[in-house]
Amino acid sequence: MAKLTLYHAAPSRSSIVRWMLEEVGEPYDIHLLNLQRGDNRAPAYLAVNPMGKVPALRHGDVVITEGAAICAYLADEFPKARLNVPVGDPRRGVYLKWLFFGPSCVEPAIADRAYPRAEGPSASTLGYGSYDAVVDVLAQAVAQGPYLMGDHFTAADVVIGSGLRWGMMFKLLPERPEFTAYVGRLSERPALQRATAKDKELAAA
Ligand SMILES: N[C@@H](CCC(=O)N[C@@H](CS)C(=O)NCC(=O)O)C(=O)O
């Protein structure tokens, strides 16, 4: 099988992919980068990801960047783990919606909350509409559970769940009961526990 290597800094957005890799359950290597030292701006890494950002994933000869895209790729590439909704399944549209909702709505809404603009564009111009709309839509989506796709845990939970965990940790998302219950369910997943423990070890080294 082609080798999997995660270009990683712990903790960072590449921790999302580490969690996903633990869910997939295939062996992988870590290529650790020190962002403070600027490893990600060195020519060798810019050849991997010209954005100079982690995560990046190498799978054999393929390099994928952007956390949500990597999660979608892994889910499709390793279907035995049942982390995707396959092509042909009518639920795939909703699954893809949540995978894209992370980077296109949740992340920019949180970033604008953290760094407000004096005069932001109108809600109809902003791709995410408004912060309150994103929060309400998310709360409704996770209220039923246990996961976004009902009983089926998918890569979309890794992406959206990571956004919710991170957003609440930094007080940029409200601790709505729907969010804390959902994140609580995610925290019980052994793969997330393993990823978090391994990242803690790396961060302490
Ligand atoms: N759009 C990217 C964002 C990745 C990102 O911003 N990563 C940060 C770490 S959390 C990074 O590499 N920062 C280093 C830098 O930009 O110098 C994704 O979702 O994967």
mmCIF file with all atom_site columns, N, CA and C and ligand atoms in Angstrom, residues 12-13 35 40-41 52-55 66-67, ligand 1:
data_model
loop_
_atom_site.group_PDB
_atom_site.id
_atom_site.type_symbol
_atom_site.label_atom_id
_atom_site.label_alt_id
_atom_site.label_comp_id
_atom_site.label_asym_id
_atom_site.label_entity_id
_atom_site.label_seq_id
_atom_site.pdbx_PDB_ins_code
_atom_site.Cartn_x
_atom_site.Cartn_y
_atom_site.Cartn_z
_atom_site.occupancy
_atom_site.B_iso_or_equiv
_atom_site.pdbx_formal_charge
_atom_site.auth_seq_id
_atom_site.auth_comp_id
_atom_site.auth_asym_id
_atom_site.auth_atom_id
_atom_site.pdbx_PDB_model_num
ATOM   1  N N   . SER A 1 12 ? -2.350 22.155 15.754 1.00 0.00 ? 12 SER A N   1
ATOM   2  C CA  . SER A 1 12 ? -2.663 23.126 14.694 1.00 0.00 ? 12 SER A CA  1
ATOM   3  C C   . SER A 1 12 ? -3.801 22.522 13.876 1.00 0.00 ? 12 SER A C   1
ATOM   4  N N   . ARG A 1 13 ? -4.118 23.155 12.756 1.00 0.00 ? 13 ARG A N   1
ATOM   5  C CA  . ARG A 1 13 ? -5.187 22.591 11.918 1.00 0.00 ? 13 ARG A CA  1
ATOM   6  C C   . ARG A 1 13 ? -4.824 21.198 11.405 1.00 0.00 ? 13 ARG A C   1
ATOM   7  N N   . LEU A 1 35 ? 6.509  25.566 13.193 1.00 0.00 ? 35 LEU A N   1
ATOM   8  C CA  . LEU A 1 35 ? 6.023  26.788 12.529 1.00 0.00 ? 35 LEU A CA  1
ATOM   9  C C   . LEU A 1 35 ? 6.738  28.023 13.073 1.00 0.00 ? 35 LEU A C   1
ATOM   10 N N   . ASN A 1 40 ? 7.895  25.780 7.708  1.00 0.00 ? 40 ASN A N   1
ATOM   11 C CA  . ASN A 1 40 ? 6.861  25.765 6.667  1.00 0.00 ? 40 ASN A CA  1
ATOM   12 C C   . ASN A 1 40 ? 7.130  26.772 5.551  1.00 0.00 ? 40 ASN A C   1
ATOM   13 N N   . ARG A 1 41 ? 8.108  27.640 5.753  1.00 0.00 ? 41 ARG A N   1
ATOM   14 C CA  . ARG A 1 41 ? 8.446  28.636 4.716  1.00 0.00 ? 41 ARG A CA  1
ATOM   15 C C   . ARG A 1 41 ? 9.718  28.242 3.977  1.00 0.00 ? 41 ARG A C   1
ATOM   16 N N   . GLY A 1 52 ? 2.512  27.267 2.155  1.00 0.00 ? 52 GLY A N   1
ATOM   17 C CA  . GLY A 1 52 ? 3.348  27.278 3.358  1.00 0.00 ? 52 GLY A CA  1
ATOM   18 C C   . GLY A 1 52 ? 2.548  26.958 4.613  1.00 0.00 ? 52 GLY A C   1
ATOM   19 N N   . LYS A 1 53 ? 1.514  26.149 4.457  1.00 0.00 ? 53 LYS A N   1
ATOM   20 C CA  . LYS A 1 53 ? 0.640  25.851 5.601  1.00 0.00 ? 53 LYS A CA  1
ATOM   21 C C   . LYS A 1 53 ? 0.523  24.360 5.829  1.00 0.00 ? 53 LYS A C   1
ATOM   22 N N   . VAL A 1 54 ? 0.265  24.000 7.076  1.00 0.00 ? 54 VAL A N   1
ATOM   23 C CA  . VAL A 1 54 ? -0.107 22.626 7.399  1.00 0.00 ? 54 VAL A CA  1
ATOM   24 C C   . VAL A 1 54 ? -1.615 22.615 7.634  1.00 0.00 ? 54 VAL A C   1
ATOM   25 N N   . PRO A 1 55 ? -2.286 21.513 7.333  1.00 0.00 ? 55 PRO A N   1
ATOM   26 C CA  . PRO A 1 55 ? -1.745 20.213 6.957  1.00 0.00 ? 55 PRO A CA  1
ATOM   27 C C   . PRO A 1 55 ? -1.473 20.083 5.459  1.00 0.00 ? 55 PRO A C   1
ATOM   28 N N   . GLU A 1 66 ? -5.161 21.354 2.265  1.00 0.00 ? 66 GLU A N   1
ATOM   29 C CA  . GLU A 1 66 ? -6.465 21.815 2.761  1.00 0.00 ? 66 GLU A CA  1
ATOM   30 C C   . GLU A 1 66 ? -7.121 20.688 3.580  1.00 0.00 ? 66 GLU A C   1
ATOM   31 N N   . GLY A 1 67 ? -7.252 20.983 4.872  1.00 0.00 ? 67 GLY A N   1
ATOM   32 C CA  . GLY A 1 67 ? -7.697 19.971 5.827  1.00 0.00 ? 67 GLY A CA  1
ATOM   33 C C   . GLY A 1 67 ? -8.973 19.241 5.421  1.00 0.00 ? 67 GLY A C   1
HETATM 34 N N1  . LIG B 2 .  ? -6.944 26.555 4.629  1.00 0.00 ? 1  LIG B N1  1
HETATM 35 C C1  . LIG B 2 .  ? -5.984 25.748 5.343  1.00 0.00 ? 1  LIG B C1  1
HETATM 36 C C2  . LIG B 2 .  ? -5.489 26.547 6.533  1.00 0.00 ? 1  LIG B C2  1
HETATM 37 C C3  . LIG B 2 .  ? -4.286 25.904 7.161  1.00 0.00 ? 1  LIG B C3  1
HETATM 38 C C4  . LIG B 2 .  ? -3.617 26.831 8.164  1.00 0.00 ? 1  LIG B C4  1
HETATM 39 O O1  . LIG B 2 .  ? -3.900 28.038 8.230  1.00 0.00 ? 1  LIG B O1  1
HETATM 40 N N2  . LIG B 2 .  ? -2.670 26.277 8.931  1.00 0.00 ? 1  LIG B N2  1
HETATM 41 C C5  . LIG B 2 .  ? -1.899 27.061 9.874  1.00 0.00 ? 1  LIG B C5  1
HETATM 42 C C6  . LIG B 2 .  ? -1.740 26.286 11.185 1.00 0.00 ? 1  LIG B C6  1
HETATM 43 S S1  . LIG B 2 .  ? -3.243 26.200 12.099 1.00 0.00 ? 1  LIG B S1  1
HETATM 44 C C7  . LIG B 2 .  ? -0.497 27.293 9.327  1.00 0.00 ? 1  LIG B C7  1
HETATM 45 O O2  . LIG B 2 .  ? 0.062  26.422 8.684  1.00 0.00 ? 1  LIG B O2  1
HETATM 46 N N3  . LIG B 2 .  ? 0.087  28.454 9.644  1.00 0.00 ? 1  LIG B N3  1
HETATM 47 C C8  . LIG B 2 .  ? 1.456  28.724 9.339  1.00 0.00 ? 1  LIG B C8  1
HETATM 48 C C9  . LIG B 2 .  ? 1.658  29.938 8.485  1.00 0.00 ? 1  LIG B C9  1
HETATM 49 O O3  . LIG B 2 .  ? 0.732  30.349 7.772  1.00 0.00 ? 1  LIG B O3  1
HETATM 50 O O4  . LIG B 2 .  ? 2.751  30.465 8.529  1.00 0.00 ? 1  LIG B O4  1
HETATM 51 C C10 . LIG B 2 .  ? -6.616 24.421 5.777  1.00 0.00 ? 1  LIG B C10 1
HETATM 52 O O5  . LIG B 2 .  ? -7.804 24.433 6.126  1.00 0.00 ? 1  LIG B O5  1
HETATM 53 O O6  . LIG B 2 .  ? -5.942 23.370 5.770  1.00 0.00 ? 1  LIG B O6  1
#
